Amino acid sequence: MTFTLPAPLDAAEDRALPDGSGLTAFAGHAADRLRRTDAALYDLLNRETARQNSTLMMVAASSVADPSVLACGGSPLGNLTAEGYPGARYHGGCQVADEIERLAVQRACTAFGAQDAIVQPHSGSSANLAVLTALLAPGDTLLGLDLDCGGHLTHGSPASVSGRYYDAKGYRLTRDGLLDYDQIRELALDHRPKLIVAGASAYPRTIDFARFREIADEANAYLLADISHIAGLVAAGLHPSPIDHAHVTTTSTYKQLYGPRGGLILLGRDARRAGPERGTLASTMRRAVFPFTQGTPDLASVAAKARALHHVAGAGFAELAERLAEGARAIAERLTERGLRLVTGGTDTHMVLLDLRGTGLTGDVAEEALESCGVIVNRNRVPGDTTPVRTTAGLRLGSNTLAARGMDRAAAAECADLVADVLDALRAGSGTLPEAVRRAARARVAELCARHPLPGYLA
Ligand SMILES: *Cc1c(COP(=O)(O)O)cnc(C)c1O
């Protein structure tokens, strides 16, 4: 592949937009300037858009944002430096930004029935870091789900600040892959953590946040609910909400909220209770984001969150959430019928965890073979997995993007059949996928993508 350096912007070519053209003209104009001045980058971006259109995205940690969400993220609002919060900024020129951030906060509260929301975290990880640093002193104890049981890096893994700067204890799953609340209670009473984290990156079943709060209260600990994966189901009322059970709730915005990359901190009935030092729990969280762990917010991203949250709080979202939950159930049922084994035997969410032990396949080989067919999934460790982290004995599948494509139960089951067919052929070929199988699978992917185009995207 050859790359050419971008040509300098030619002043003669550099036409301005007429006054009052608006954002619509700006977006086209901006893309056109990129095309004219940096063909290499423009081509790469086009290739990526085409890839997304023509593959089946079944990574559980992803979704697809409406083009209107992406338009917010690419707007000139991103130029604004607006350190601080609405009404209390450290820079001028923030009147519009203040209205946008207040709108995002209001929509977050509406979508989740929350009392307060902080919309500035750059990611779910930054949101968690802010909460940890606000509620714990270095060396304090926290209790979270072990990484190899489906916990997130920020829940106490030694590979993250959360496990390096805090005394992290982990709870594990039962042999059936379920949360073991008696064990969590025992560990909480033994270790007396200052914070318990409820939430996971690879757990397909309902989480009992009320039970977590009982345990936290008994152990005199704070409860952080991290709903990064299930935020859409929570907002739609299809998973019990932690908002009034947890002291603080965090989420990523690009997973089940179909938003931009970013994070949120949400507070429920404990929002106005006293924090560990001065002020309320809510004001403690605000300070924890800025100035404690972040600098200036990205207002374009805040606007994109506001746009996504408007959709989440709107009437149509329940239907989408219902479709994604049904899609995951259909995938789980079909894979089981096809003789594959699932962690916990099924799903209550958007996520299906496939346990490949006993198939002769590993997660890495399966992931690569599926990708060569246009089906994108990710290798994942399963409870009791003894393979290396880059190998793994499992696959994690999710239905967020399939649902956004409008796929119903039958279409989701077709996707599951496609996965099962590829895995069967891979097993028969001892880890090598026959070319004819790959060709046939790619044709089915192309047909499914054409029948269910990404809404609002160019084909
Ligand atoms: C994805 C995820 C995060 C981190 O989100 P980023 O926005 O990618 O930093 C945090 N917690 C859980 C449980 C997650 O699944």
Tab-separated table of C-alpha atoms and ligand atoms in Angstrom:
chain	number	residue	atom	x	y	z
A	1	MET	CA	0.000	0.000	0.000
A	2	THR	CA	1.337	3.453	-0.815
A	3	PHE	CA	0.517	6.610	1.056
A	4	THR	CA	0.940	10.124	-0.237
A	5	LEU	CA	1.304	13.086	2.052
A	6	PRO	CA	-1.775	15.292	2.195
A	7	ALA	CA	-1.573	18.301	-0.085
A	8	PRO	CA	-1.650	21.653	1.706
A	9	LEU	CA	-5.056	23.272	1.642
A	10	ASP	CA	-5.122	25.317	-1.535
A	11	ALA	CA	-6.349	28.820	-0.692
A	12	ALA	CA	-7.881	29.204	-4.176
A	13	GLU	CA	-9.913	26.053	-3.706
A	14	ASP	CA	-10.788	27.023	-0.203
A	15	ARG	CA	-14.296	28.305	-0.729
A	16	ALA	CA	-16.265	29.408	2.298
A	17	LEU	CA	-19.826	28.312	2.808
A	18	PRO	CA	-22.433	31.016	2.305
A	19	ASP	CA	-23.853	32.485	5.485
A	20	GLY	CA	-26.647	30.517	7.050
A	21	SER	CA	-25.752	27.284	5.229
A	22	GLY	CA	-26.105	25.361	8.436
A	23	LEU	CA	-24.653	22.127	9.730
A	24	THR	CA	-26.030	20.033	6.879
A	25	ALA	CA	-24.006	21.901	4.287
A	26	PHE	CA	-21.037	22.013	6.641
A	27	ALA	CA	-20.867	18.222	6.998
A	28	GLY	CA	-20.836	17.669	3.231
A	29	HIS	CA	-18.377	20.488	2.719
A	30	ALA	CA	-16.101	19.120	5.445
A	31	ALA	CA	-16.059	15.624	3.947
A	32	ASP	CA	-15.414	17.107	0.511
A	33	ARG	CA	-12.404	19.066	1.809
A	34	LEU	CA	-11.025	15.873	3.283
A	35	ARG	CA	-11.477	14.068	-0.013
A	36	ARG	CA	-9.746	16.832	-1.963
A	37	THR	CA	-6.845	17.330	0.419
A	38	ASP	CA	-6.160	13.965	1.989
A	39	ALA	CA	-7.204	11.167	-0.320
A	40	ALA	CA	-5.347	8.519	1.673
A	41	LEU	CA	-7.237	9.207	4.887
A	42	TYR	CA	-10.506	9.754	3.040
A	43	ASP	CA	-10.150	6.339	1.400
A	44	LEU	CA	-9.429	4.669	4.717
A	45	LEU	CA	-12.534	6.211	6.281
A	46	ASN	CA	-14.610	5.140	3.297
A	47	ARG	CA	-13.233	1.628	3.518
A	48	GLU	CA	-14.188	1.421	7.173
A	49	THR	CA	-17.719	2.666	6.464
A	50	ALA	CA	-18.078	0.067	3.719
A	51	ARG	CA	-16.754	-2.636	6.054
A	52	GLN	CA	-19.372	-1.769	8.666
A	53	ASN	CA	-22.137	-1.841	6.068
A	54	SER	CA	-21.150	-5.212	4.705
A	55	THR	CA	-20.331	-7.241	7.820
A	56	LEU	CA	-22.465	-8.679	10.607
A	57	MET	CA	-21.294	-6.965	13.770
A	58	MET	CA	-21.933	-9.334	16.661
A	59	VAL	CA	-19.444	-7.950	19.173
A	60	ALA	CA	-21.464	-7.590	22.391
A	61	ALA	CA	-19.551	-4.452	23.434
A	62	SER	CA	-20.500	-2.518	20.334
A	63	SER	CA	-23.452	-1.012	18.566
A	64	VAL	CA	-24.044	1.469	15.789
A	65	ALA	CA	-24.774	5.152	16.335
A	66	ASP	CA	-27.371	6.963	14.287
A	67	PRO	CA	-25.742	9.333	11.756
A	68	SER	CA	-27.292	12.245	13.676
A	69	VAL	CA	-25.243	11.182	16.732
A	70	LEU	CA	-22.065	11.138	14.635
A	71	ALA	CA	-22.975	14.564	13.182
A	72	CYS	CA	-22.969	16.041	16.709
A	73	GLY	CA	-19.564	14.513	17.355
A	74	GLY	CA	-18.159	16.031	14.159
A	75	SER	CA	-19.619	19.499	14.647
A	76	PRO	CA	-17.626	22.707	15.332
A	77	LEU	CA	-18.782	22.469	18.938
A	78	GLY	CA	-15.676	20.305	19.334
A	79	ASN	CA	-13.583	23.475	19.004
A	80	LEU	CA	-14.911	24.844	22.259
A	81	THR	CA	-12.770	24.841	25.381
A	82	ALA	CA	-15.185	24.842	28.292
A	83	GLU	CA	-13.490	23.673	31.463
A	84	GLY	CA	-15.928	23.363	34.352
A	85	TYR	CA	-19.675	22.812	34.477
A	86	PRO	CA	-22.687	24.783	33.131
A	87	GLY	CA	-22.903	28.150	34.850
A	88	ALA	CA	-19.445	27.656	36.354
A	89	ARG	CA	-16.930	27.555	33.488
A	90	TYR	CA	-13.349	28.704	33.472
A	91	HIS	CA	-13.598	30.038	29.896
A	92	GLY	CA	-15.830	32.462	28.050
A	93	GLY	CA	-18.108	31.681	25.129
A	94	CYS	CA	-19.938	28.844	26.825
A	95	GLN	CA	-23.596	29.955	26.707
A	96	VAL	CA	-24.588	27.475	24.014
A	97	ALA	CA	-22.396	24.778	25.516
A	98	ASP	CA	-24.125	25.250	28.868
A	99	GLU	CA	-27.521	24.721	27.254
A	100	ILE	CA	-26.262	21.622	25.474
A	101	GLU	CA	-24.727	20.094	28.592
A	102	ARG	CA	-27.873	20.833	30.640
A	103	LEU	CA	-29.946	19.177	27.928
A	104	ALA	CA	-27.702	16.101	28.029
A	105	VAL	CA	-27.999	15.909	31.823
A	106	GLN	CA	-31.773	16.291	31.683
A	107	ARG	CA	-32.089	13.598	29.017
A	108	ALA	CA	-29.829	11.227	30.964
A	109	CYS	CA	-32.010	11.734	34.057
A	110	THR	CA	-35.183	11.151	32.021
A	111	ALA	CA	-33.834	8.051	30.278
A	112	PHE	CA	-32.802	6.389	33.548
A	113	GLY	CA	-35.128	7.940	36.129
A	114	ALA	CA	-32.016	9.395	37.771
A	115	GLN	CA	-31.798	12.369	40.137
A	116	ASP	CA	-28.542	13.637	38.691
A	117	ALA	CA	-26.103	12.823	35.915
A	118	ILE	CA	-22.568	13.738	34.944
A	119	VAL	CA	-22.130	13.611	31.191
A	120	GLN	CA	-18.466	14.617	30.825
A	121	PRO	CA	-16.572	11.326	31.343
A	122	HIS	CA	-14.545	10.580	28.213
A	123	SER	CA	-15.266	6.857	28.556
A	124	GLY	CA	-16.763	4.230	30.825
A	125	SER	CA	-13.282	3.584	32.191
A	126	SER	CA	-12.797	7.278	33.023
A	127	ALA	CA	-16.192	7.291	34.749
A	128	ASN	CA	-15.150	4.309	36.877
A	129	LEU	CA	-11.771	5.851	37.643
A	130	ALA	CA	-13.489	9.024	38.820
A	131	VAL	CA	-15.822	7.074	41.118
A	132	LEU	CA	-12.974	4.993	42.563
A	133	THR	CA	-10.747	7.971	43.243
A	134	ALA	CA	-13.646	9.857	44.839
A	135	LEU	CA	-14.744	7.106	47.203
A	136	LEU	CA	-11.464	5.312	47.988
A	137	ALA	CA	-8.063	6.422	49.239
A	138	PRO	CA	-5.060	4.641	47.693
A	139	GLY	CA	-4.689	1.253	49.369
A	140	ASP	CA	-8.366	0.991	50.350
A	141	THR	CA	-10.164	-2.245	49.619
A	142	LEU	CA	-12.623	-2.765	46.772
A	143	LEU	CA	-14.534	-5.897	45.805
A	144	GLY	CA	-15.419	-6.614	42.171
A	145	LEU	CA	-16.037	-9.524	39.820
A	146	ASP	CA	-12.763	-11.198	38.799
A	147	LEU	CA	-11.636	-10.376	35.262
A	148	ASP	CA	-11.540	-14.044	34.261
A	149	CYS	CA	-15.140	-14.461	35.441
A	150	GLY	CA	-16.350	-11.639	33.211
A	151	GLY	CA	-15.482	-8.563	35.280
A	152	HIS	CA	-14.055	-5.430	33.668
A	153	LEU	CA	-10.428	-4.277	33.906
A	154	THR	CA	-11.544	-1.257	35.954
A	155	HIS	CA	-13.181	-3.476	38.609
A	156	GLY	CA	-9.868	-4.346	40.286
A	157	SER	CA	-7.666	-6.044	37.682
A	158	PRO	CA	-3.925	-5.723	38.427
A	159	ALA	CA	-3.498	-4.630	34.790
A	160	SER	CA	-5.448	-1.440	35.624
A	161	VAL	CA	-5.092	1.418	38.107
A	162	SER	CA	-8.080	-0.117	39.888
A	163	GLY	CA	-6.060	-3.170	40.907
A	164	ARG	CA	-2.693	-1.462	41.268
A	165	TYR	CA	-3.565	1.477	43.509
A	166	TYR	CA	-6.301	-0.250	45.510
A	167	ASP	CA	-6.418	-3.459	47.478
A	168	ALA	CA	-8.676	-5.312	45.065
A	169	LYS	CA	-10.496	-8.470	46.079
A	170	GLY	CA	-12.457	-10.504	43.558
A	171	TYR	CA	-15.620	-12.534	43.734
A	172	ARG	CA	-16.122	-15.464	41.405
A	173	LEU	CA	-19.014	-17.325	39.796
A	174	THR	CA	-20.687	-20.606	40.679
A	175	ARG	CA	-19.827	-23.702	38.622
A	176	ASP	CA	-22.862	-22.864	36.490
A	177	GLY	CA	-21.411	-19.459	35.714
A	178	LEU	CA	-23.824	-17.488	37.917
A	179	LEU	CA	-23.206	-14.751	40.467
A	180	ASP	CA	-22.998	-16.266	43.930
A	181	TYR	CA	-24.527	-13.699	46.288
A	182	ASP	CA	-23.720	-15.747	49.409
A	183	GLN	CA	-20.065	-15.772	48.413
A	184	ILE	CA	-20.132	-12.030	47.667
A	185	ARG	CA	-21.663	-11.378	51.102
A	186	GLU	CA	-19.078	-13.572	52.824
A	187	LEU	CA	-16.185	-11.827	51.060
A	188	ALA	CA	-17.681	-8.423	51.842
A	189	LEU	CA	-17.991	-9.255	55.548
A	190	ASP	CA	-14.482	-10.764	55.595
A	191	HIS	CA	-12.627	-8.013	53.728
A	192	ARG	CA	-14.827	-5.016	54.627
A	193	PRO	CA	-14.302	-3.263	51.267
A	194	LYS	CA	-15.085	0.427	51.092
A	195	LEU	CA	-16.630	-0.164	47.662
A	196	ILE	CA	-18.367	-3.088	45.978
A	197	VAL	CA	-18.674	-3.115	42.191
A	198	ALA	CA	-21.696	-4.814	40.618
A	199	GLY	CA	-21.495	-5.205	36.865
A	200	ALA	CA	-19.687	-7.171	34.190
A	201	SER	CA	-18.379	-7.249	30.653
A	202	ALA	CA	-19.126	-10.898	30.035
A	203	TYR	CA	-22.154	-12.029	32.020
A	204	PRO	CA	-25.340	-12.965	30.163
A	205	ARG	CA	-27.746	-13.075	33.107
A	206	THR	CA	-29.761	-10.605	35.188
A	207	ILE	CA	-27.873	-8.909	38.008
A	208	ASP	CA	-29.698	-8.507	41.320
A	209	PHE	CA	-28.722	-4.961	42.250
A	210	ALA	CA	-31.110	-4.876	45.240
A	211	ARG	CA	-29.304	-7.868	46.711
A	212	PHE	CA	-25.948	-6.164	46.079
A	213	ARG	CA	-27.169	-3.115	48.020
A	214	GLU	CA	-28.246	-5.251	50.967
A	215	ILE	CA	-24.771	-6.749	51.046
A	216	ALA	CA	-23.122	-3.332	50.707
A	217	ASP	CA	-25.248	-1.930	53.551
A	218	GLU	CA	-24.450	-4.880	55.784
A	219	ALA	CA	-20.716	-4.453	55.090
A	220	ASN	CA	-20.933	-0.655	55.290
A	221	ALA	CA	-19.603	-0.291	51.750
A	222	TYR	CA	-20.518	1.928	48.829
A	223	LEU	CA	-22.127	0.190	45.879
A	224	LEU	CA	-21.084	1.086	42.330
A	225	ALA	CA	-23.267	-0.402	39.588
A	226	ASP	CA	-21.520	-0.492	36.228
A	227	ILE	CA	-24.193	-1.063	33.563
A	228	SER	CA	-21.969	-0.440	30.530
A	229	HIS	CA	-23.251	-3.540	28.750
A	230	ILE	CA	-26.915	-3.487	29.754
A	231	ALA	CA	-27.709	0.229	29.920
A	232	GLY	CA	-30.242	0.038	27.081
A	233	LEU	CA	-32.134	-2.849	28.660
A	234	VAL	CA	-32.131	-0.950	31.966
A	235	ALA	CA	-33.442	2.232	30.341
A	236	ALA	CA	-36.167	0.249	28.573
A	237	GLY	CA	-37.220	-1.508	31.777
A	238	LEU	CA	-36.123	-4.922	30.478
A	239	HIS	CA	-33.474	-5.335	33.174
A	240	PRO	CA	-34.004	-4.215	36.795
A	241	SER	CA	-32.569	-0.745	37.294
A	242	PRO	CA	-29.733	-0.155	39.745
A	243	ILE	CA	-30.243	3.621	39.809
A	244	ASP	CA	-31.933	3.740	43.237
A	245	HIS	CA	-30.063	0.736	44.639
A	246	ALA	CA	-26.491	1.731	43.899
A	247	HIS	CA	-24.883	4.813	45.443
A	248	VAL	CA	-23.489	5.535	41.999
A	249	THR	CA	-24.111	4.015	38.564
A	250	THR	CA	-21.747	4.260	35.584
A	251	THR	CA	-22.068	3.304	31.935
A	252	SER	CA	-20.355	3.560	28.588
A	253	THR	CA	-22.424	5.353	25.957
A	254	TYR	CA	-21.312	3.549	22.797
A	255	LYS	CA	-22.562	0.088	23.691
A	256	GLN	CA	-26.263	-0.373	24.334
A	257	LEU	CA	-27.105	3.355	24.268
A	258	TYR	CA	-26.131	3.541	20.576
A	259	GLY	CA	-24.241	6.732	21.368
A	260	PRO	CA	-20.754	8.162	20.890
A	261	ARG	CA	-17.689	6.812	22.649
A	262	GLY	CA	-17.947	8.155	26.171
A	263	GLY	CA	-19.261	7.563	29.660
A	264	LEU	CA	-21.925	8.687	32.123
A	265	ILE	CA	-22.214	8.806	35.890
A	266	LEU	CA	-25.783	8.540	37.194
A	267	LEU	CA	-27.149	9.055	40.685
A	268	GLY	CA	-30.466	8.000	42.174
A	269	ARG	CA	-31.989	8.350	45.618
A	270	ASP	CA	-28.572	8.796	47.297
A	271	ALA	CA	-27.610	11.752	45.075
A	272	ARG	CA	-28.106	14.326	47.803
A	273	ARG	CA	-26.815	12.358	50.732
A	274	ALA	CA	-23.454	13.428	52.190
A	275	GLY	CA	-20.366	12.262	50.301
A	276	PRO	CA	-17.250	10.920	52.035
A	277	GLU	CA	-15.740	14.395	52.470
A	278	ARG	CA	-17.539	17.654	51.723
A	279	GLY	CA	-20.733	18.124	49.760
A	280	THR	CA	-23.241	15.587	48.475
A	281	LEU	CA	-22.499	12.356	46.696
A	282	ALA	CA	-23.471	14.091	43.434
A	283	SER	CA	-21.141	17.059	43.944
A	284	THR	CA	-18.389	14.647	44.987
A	285	MET	CA	-18.808	12.816	41.666
A	286	ARG	CA	-18.756	16.075	39.716
A	287	ARG	CA	-15.454	17.083	41.335
A	288	ALA	CA	-14.119	13.568	40.780
A	289	VAL	CA	-14.547	13.984	37.015
A	290	PHE	CA	-13.339	17.585	36.888
A	291	PRO	CA	-10.854	18.623	38.184
A	292	PHE	CA	-9.737	15.372	39.825
A	293	THR	CA	-9.357	12.994	36.857
A	294	GLN	CA	-10.219	14.965	33.706
A	295	GLY	CA	-9.602	18.380	32.218
A	296	THR	CA	-11.791	19.997	29.585
A	297	PRO	CA	-14.905	18.123	28.479
A	298	ASP	CA	-15.516	17.267	24.828
A	299	LEU	CA	-18.725	19.213	24.213
A	300	ALA	CA	-19.217	17.646	20.779
A	301	SER	CA	-19.294	14.298	22.490
A	302	VAL	CA	-21.658	15.685	25.151
A	303	ALA	CA	-23.982	16.811	22.344
A	304	ALA	CA	-23.743	13.366	20.769
A	305	LYS	CA	-24.697	11.834	24.137
A	306	ALA	CA	-27.658	14.216	24.337
A	307	ARG	CA	-28.759	13.077	20.875
A	308	ALA	CA	-28.410	9.363	21.721
A	309	LEU	CA	-30.187	9.806	25.080
A	310	HIS	CA	-33.088	11.530	23.350
A	311	HIS	CA	-33.565	8.344	21.365
A	312	VAL	CA	-33.167	6.176	24.469
A	313	ALA	CA	-35.782	8.216	26.355
A	314	GLY	CA	-38.133	8.208	23.360
A	315	ALA	CA	-41.062	5.997	22.474
A	316	GLY	CA	-39.313	3.910	19.829
A	317	PHE	CA	-36.502	2.702	22.031
A	318	ALA	CA	-38.529	0.091	23.929
A	319	GLU	CA	-39.152	-1.650	20.621
A	320	LEU	CA	-35.439	-1.702	19.773
A	321	ALA	CA	-34.558	-2.998	23.255
A	322	GLU	CA	-37.235	-5.682	22.980
A	323	ARG	CA	-35.836	-6.697	19.599
A	324	LEU	CA	-32.283	-6.963	20.865
A	325	ALA	CA	-33.348	-9.076	23.846
A	326	GLU	CA	-35.428	-11.337	21.583
A	327	GLY	CA	-32.574	-11.546	19.100
A	328	ALA	CA	-30.158	-12.716	21.794
A	329	ARG	CA	-32.650	-15.333	23.000
A	330	ALA	CA	-33.122	-16.554	19.435
A	331	ILE	CA	-29.346	-16.815	18.963
A	332	ALA	CA	-28.982	-18.708	22.255
A	333	GLU	CA	-31.767	-21.135	21.345
A	334	ARG	CA	-30.479	-21.821	17.856
A	335	LEU	CA	-26.861	-22.351	18.958
A	336	THR	CA	-28.079	-24.764	21.646
A	337	GLU	CA	-30.182	-26.666	19.078
A	338	ARG	CA	-27.055	-26.893	16.976
A	339	GLY	CA	-25.260	-28.692	19.813
A	340	LEU	CA	-23.125	-25.824	21.094
A	341	ARG	CA	-22.734	-25.141	24.805
A	342	LEU	CA	-23.531	-21.753	26.334
A	343	VAL	CA	-22.266	-20.369	29.634
A	344	THR	CA	-25.309	-20.442	32.005
A	345	GLY	CA	-27.224	-22.262	29.246
A	346	GLY	CA	-28.776	-19.108	27.795
A	347	THR	CA	-29.222	-15.370	28.194
A	348	ASP	CA	-31.352	-12.682	29.845
A	349	THR	CA	-29.591	-9.865	28.009
A	350	HIS	CA	-28.099	-9.018	24.604
A	351	MET	CA	-25.174	-11.346	25.218
A	352	VAL	CA	-24.515	-14.995	24.460
A	353	LEU	CA	-21.326	-16.619	25.750
A	354	LEU	CA	-20.278	-19.678	23.830
A	355	ASP	CA	-18.148	-22.257	25.652
A	356	LEU	CA	-15.959	-23.965	23.045
A	357	ARG	CA	-14.399	-26.505	25.389
A	358	GLY	CA	-14.918	-29.979	24.001
A	359	THR	CA	-15.259	-28.756	20.402
A	360	GLY	CA	-11.524	-28.897	19.675
A	361	LEU	CA	-11.670	-25.185	18.790
A	362	THR	CA	-10.306	-22.174	20.653
A	363	GLY	CA	-11.699	-18.651	20.699
A	364	ASP	CA	-8.919	-17.134	18.589
A	365	VAL	CA	-9.277	-19.664	15.755
A	366	ALA	CA	-13.076	-19.352	15.767
A	367	GLU	CA	-12.964	-15.532	15.815
A	368	GLU	CA	-10.589	-15.393	12.852
A	369	ALA	CA	-12.552	-17.906	10.783
A	370	LEU	CA	-15.806	-16.023	11.408
A	371	GLU	CA	-14.197	-12.708	10.504
A	372	SER	CA	-12.959	-14.188	7.222
A	373	CYS	CA	-16.665	-14.792	6.508
A	374	GLY	CA	-17.749	-11.278	7.487
A	375	VAL	CA	-19.106	-12.166	10.934
A	376	ILE	CA	-17.422	-10.098	13.635
A	377	VAL	CA	-17.331	-11.535	17.172
A	378	ASN	CA	-14.753	-11.615	19.916
A	379	ARG	CA	-12.880	-14.388	21.640
A	380	ASN	CA	-13.588	-14.406	25.337
A	381	ARG	CA	-12.563	-16.376	28.369
A	382	VAL	CA	-15.253	-18.489	29.992
A	383	PRO	CA	-15.484	-19.391	33.700
A	384	GLY	CA	-12.780	-21.955	34.547
A	385	ASP	CA	-10.872	-21.176	31.334
A	386	THR	CA	-7.229	-22.274	31.555
A	387	THR	CA	-6.159	-21.127	28.073
A	388	PRO	CA	-3.990	-17.994	27.600
A	389	VAL	CA	-5.874	-14.663	27.377
A	390	ARG	CA	-5.211	-14.299	23.656
A	391	THR	CA	-6.351	-17.850	22.942
A	392	THR	CA	-9.435	-18.328	25.152
A	393	ALA	CA	-11.956	-21.147	25.151
A	394	GLY	CA	-14.972	-19.036	24.306
A	395	LEU	CA	-16.717	-16.573	22.040
A	396	ARG	CA	-18.878	-13.643	23.124
A	397	LEU	CA	-21.758	-12.679	20.832
A	398	GLY	CA	-24.201	-9.788	21.086
A	399	SER	CA	-27.343	-8.611	19.348
A	400	ASN	CA	-27.143	-4.777	19.629
A	401	THR	CA	-26.208	-4.067	16.023
A	402	LEU	CA	-28.378	-6.837	14.579
A	403	ALA	CA	-31.367	-5.242	16.345
A	404	ALA	CA	-30.437	-1.804	14.997
A	405	ARG	CA	-30.488	-3.369	11.512
A	406	GLY	CA	-34.093	-4.285	12.253
A	407	MET	CA	-33.478	-8.033	12.495
A	408	ASP	CA	-36.277	-9.977	14.154
A	409	ARG	CA	-36.056	-13.375	15.877
A	410	ALA	CA	-35.938	-15.263	12.581
A	411	ALA	CA	-33.128	-13.133	11.149
A	412	ALA	CA	-31.146	-13.375	14.395
A	413	ALA	CA	-31.547	-17.162	14.275
A	414	GLU	CA	-30.201	-17.098	10.707
A	415	CYS	CA	-27.109	-15.301	12.005
A	416	ALA	CA	-26.742	-17.994	14.675
A	417	ASP	CA	-27.015	-20.707	12.015
A	418	LEU	CA	-24.311	-18.966	10.039
A	419	VAL	CA	-22.026	-18.997	13.086
A	420	ALA	CA	-22.813	-22.660	13.784
A	421	ASP	CA	-22.213	-23.654	10.145
A	422	VAL	CA	-18.801	-21.979	10.133
A	423	LEU	CA	-17.824	-23.563	13.463
A	424	ASP	CA	-18.995	-27.015	12.269
A	425	ALA	CA	-16.938	-26.713	9.087
A	426	LEU	CA	-13.965	-25.451	11.073
A	427	ARG	CA	-14.153	-28.473	13.376
A	428	ALA	CA	-14.471	-30.857	10.432
A	429	GLY	CA	-11.437	-29.167	8.848
A	430	SER	CA	-9.448	-29.409	12.114
A	431	GLY	CA	-9.182	-25.644	12.397
A	432	THR	CA	-9.017	-24.858	8.656
A	433	LEU	CA	-12.081	-23.461	6.957
A	434	PRO	CA	-12.684	-24.841	3.434
A	435	GLU	CA	-12.761	-22.094	0.808
A	436	ALA	CA	-16.191	-23.153	-0.471
A	437	VAL	CA	-17.685	-22.779	3.013
A	438	ARG	CA	-16.150	-19.334	3.354
A	439	ARG	CA	-17.522	-18.241	-0.014
A	440	ALA	CA	-21.006	-19.493	0.818
A	441	ALA	CA	-20.931	-17.814	4.237
A	442	ARG	CA	-19.807	-14.496	2.754
A	443	ALA	CA	-22.679	-14.626	0.286
A	444	ARG	CA	-25.164	-15.198	3.121
A	445	VAL	CA	-23.647	-12.286	5.080
A	446	ALA	CA	-23.948	-10.038	2.030
A	447	GLU	CA	-27.573	-11.057	1.575
A	448	LEU	CA	-28.434	-10.484	5.259
A	449	CYS	CA	-26.718	-7.064	5.256
A	450	ALA	CA	-28.540	-6.038	2.061
A	451	ARG	CA	-31.882	-7.192	3.458
A	452	HIS	CA	-31.262	-5.338	6.764
A	453	PRO	CA	-29.186	-2.232	5.945
A	454	LEU	CA	-27.733	-0.093	8.726
A	455	PRO	CA	-30.408	2.570	9.197
A	456	GLY	CA	-29.357	5.900	7.752
A	457	TYR	CA	-26.004	4.667	6.452
A	458	LEU	CA	-24.873	4.741	2.852
A	459	ALA	CA	-24.959	1.316	1.261
B	1	LIG	C1	-16.878	-1.531	28.257
B	1	LIG	C2	-16.911	-1.474	29.740
B	1	LIG	C3	-16.308	-0.422	30.436
B	1	LIG	C4	-15.377	0.575	29.803
B	1	LIG	O1	-15.881	1.329	28.863
B	1	LIG	P1	-14.957	2.235	27.905
B	1	LIG	O2	-15.912	3.305	27.546
B	1	LIG	O3	-14.554	1.346	26.796
B	1	LIG	O4	-13.800	2.714	28.699
B	1	LIG	C5	-16.476	-0.370	31.803
B	1	LIG	N1	-17.170	-1.316	32.446
B	1	LIG	C6	-17.725	-2.357	31.820
B	1	LIG	C7	-18.476	-3.380	32.608
B	1	LIG	C8	-17.612	-2.482	30.443
B	1	LIG	O5	-18.141	-3.542	29.824
